Short mmCIF file of C-alpha atoms in Angstrom, two decimals:
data_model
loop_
_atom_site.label_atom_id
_atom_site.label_comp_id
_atom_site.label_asym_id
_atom_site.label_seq_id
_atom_site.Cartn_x
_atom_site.Cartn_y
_atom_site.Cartn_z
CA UNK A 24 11.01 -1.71 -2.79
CA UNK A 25 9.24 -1.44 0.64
CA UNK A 26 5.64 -2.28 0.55
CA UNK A 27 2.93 -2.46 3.36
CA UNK A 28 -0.58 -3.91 2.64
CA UNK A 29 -3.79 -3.72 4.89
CA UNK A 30 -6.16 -5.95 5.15
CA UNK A 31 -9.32 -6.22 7.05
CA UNK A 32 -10.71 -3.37 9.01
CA UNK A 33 -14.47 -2.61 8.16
CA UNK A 34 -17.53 -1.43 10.64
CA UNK A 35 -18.99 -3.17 13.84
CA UNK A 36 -20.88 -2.39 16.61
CA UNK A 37 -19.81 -1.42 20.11
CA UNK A 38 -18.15 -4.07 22.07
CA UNK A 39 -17.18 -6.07 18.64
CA UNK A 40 -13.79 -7.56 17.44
CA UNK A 41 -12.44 -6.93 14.37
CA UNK A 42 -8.81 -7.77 12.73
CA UNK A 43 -6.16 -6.08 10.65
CA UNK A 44 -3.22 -7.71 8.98
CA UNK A 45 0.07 -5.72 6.77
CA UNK A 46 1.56 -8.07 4.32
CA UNK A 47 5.19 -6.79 4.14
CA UNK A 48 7.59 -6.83 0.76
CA UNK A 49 10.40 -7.77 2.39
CA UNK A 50 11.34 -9.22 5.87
CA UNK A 51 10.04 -8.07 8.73
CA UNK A 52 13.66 -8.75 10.32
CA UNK A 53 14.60 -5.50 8.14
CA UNK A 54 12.97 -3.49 10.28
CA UNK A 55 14.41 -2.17 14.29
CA UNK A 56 10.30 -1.48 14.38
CA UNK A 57 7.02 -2.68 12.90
CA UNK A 58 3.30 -1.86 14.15
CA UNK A 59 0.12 0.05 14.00
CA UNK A 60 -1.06 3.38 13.90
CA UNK A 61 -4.19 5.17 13.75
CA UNK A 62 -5.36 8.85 13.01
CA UNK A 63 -9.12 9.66 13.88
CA UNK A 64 -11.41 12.70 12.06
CA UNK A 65 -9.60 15.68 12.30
CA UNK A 66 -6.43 14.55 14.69
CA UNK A 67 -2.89 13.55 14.21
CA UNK A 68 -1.66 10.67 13.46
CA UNK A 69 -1.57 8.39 16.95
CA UNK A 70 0.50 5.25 17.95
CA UNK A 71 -1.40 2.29 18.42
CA UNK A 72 0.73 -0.74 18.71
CA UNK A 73 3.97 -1.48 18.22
CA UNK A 74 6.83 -4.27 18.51
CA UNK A 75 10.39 -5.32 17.05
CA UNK A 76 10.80 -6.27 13.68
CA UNK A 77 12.60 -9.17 15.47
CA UNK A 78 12.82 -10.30 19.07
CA UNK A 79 12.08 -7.38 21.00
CA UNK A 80 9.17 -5.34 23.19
CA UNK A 81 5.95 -4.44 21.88
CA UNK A 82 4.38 -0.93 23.05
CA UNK A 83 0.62 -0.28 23.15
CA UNK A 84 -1.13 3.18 23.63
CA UNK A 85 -3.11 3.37 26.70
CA UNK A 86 -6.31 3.56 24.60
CA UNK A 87 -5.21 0.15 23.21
CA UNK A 88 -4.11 -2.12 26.40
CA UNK A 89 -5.95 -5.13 27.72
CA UNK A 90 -7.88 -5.03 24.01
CA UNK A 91 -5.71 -4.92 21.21
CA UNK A 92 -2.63 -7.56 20.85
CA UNK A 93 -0.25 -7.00 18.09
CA UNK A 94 1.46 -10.19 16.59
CA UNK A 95 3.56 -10.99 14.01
CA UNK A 96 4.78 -14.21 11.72
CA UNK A 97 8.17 -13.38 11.06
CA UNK A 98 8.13 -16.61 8.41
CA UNK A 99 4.98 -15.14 6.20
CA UNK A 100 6.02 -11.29 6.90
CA UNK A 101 2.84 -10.56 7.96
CA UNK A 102 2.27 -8.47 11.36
CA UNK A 103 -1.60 -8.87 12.66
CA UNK A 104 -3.70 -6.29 15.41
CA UNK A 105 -6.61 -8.23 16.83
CA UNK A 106 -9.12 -5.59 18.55
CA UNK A 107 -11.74 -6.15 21.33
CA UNK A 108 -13.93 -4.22 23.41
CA UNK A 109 -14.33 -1.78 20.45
CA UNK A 110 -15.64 1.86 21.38
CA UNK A 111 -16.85 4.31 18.80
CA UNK A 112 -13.69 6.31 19.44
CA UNK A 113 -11.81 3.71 18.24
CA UNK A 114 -13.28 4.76 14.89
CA UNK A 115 -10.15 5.83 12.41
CA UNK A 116 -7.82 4.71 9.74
CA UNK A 117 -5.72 2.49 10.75
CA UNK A 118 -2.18 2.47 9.25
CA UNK A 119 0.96 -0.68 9.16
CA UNK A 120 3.91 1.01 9.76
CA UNK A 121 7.34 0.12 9.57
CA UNK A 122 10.89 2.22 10.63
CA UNK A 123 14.31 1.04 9.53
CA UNK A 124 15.63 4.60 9.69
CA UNK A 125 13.11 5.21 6.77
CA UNK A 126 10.04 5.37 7.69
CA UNK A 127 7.16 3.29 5.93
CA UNK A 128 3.21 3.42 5.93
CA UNK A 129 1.21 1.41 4.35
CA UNK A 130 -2.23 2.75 2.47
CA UNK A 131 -4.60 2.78 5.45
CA UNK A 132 -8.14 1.07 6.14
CA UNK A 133 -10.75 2.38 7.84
CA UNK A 134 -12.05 0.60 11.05
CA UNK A 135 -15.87 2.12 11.87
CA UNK A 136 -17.53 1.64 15.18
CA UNK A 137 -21.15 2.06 15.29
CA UNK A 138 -24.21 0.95 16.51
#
């Protein structure tokens, strides 16, 4: 059984870093894509990040390049999303997601930016 679990998230101020990681069930290499999404108050669902389950290219939102890096240890089948420069509009829940035809979310953890 596929299962995704957050960790980290929480509230900072403007300008602050925070991290995320998704402890997977099963190999990462299962997956043609792994990443992070968000969905703020009231919106849809959003990309975020996103990169192979193996050796591939990663894909960041606009919103999220040059201050958000998505990694990944392949070994521990954990995949990380280190954010800087946070804005309150980066305030959301922040989902792990995973595709291998089926798609998988994990439970979601809210990130909070405010002064």
């Amino acid at each position: 059984q596929v299962q995704l679990v957050e960790s980290g998230g929480g509230s900072v101020q403007p300008g602050g870093s925070l991290g995320l990681s998704c402890t997977f069930s099963v190999s990462i290499f299962a997956f043609y894509d792994v990443g992070w999404y968000r969905q703020l108050p009231g919106e849809q669902r959003e990309l975020v990040a996103i990169t192979s389950g193996g050796i591939g290219s990663t894909e960041y939102a606009d919103s999220a390049k040059g201050r958000f890096t998505i990694s990944k240890d392949n070994a521990k089948n954990i995949i990380y999303l280190q954010m800087h420069d946070l804005k309150p509009e980066d305030t959301a829940v922040y989902f792990c997601y995973a595709d291998q035809g089926t798609k998988y979310w994990g439970q979601g953890t809210q990130v909070t930016v405010s002064s």
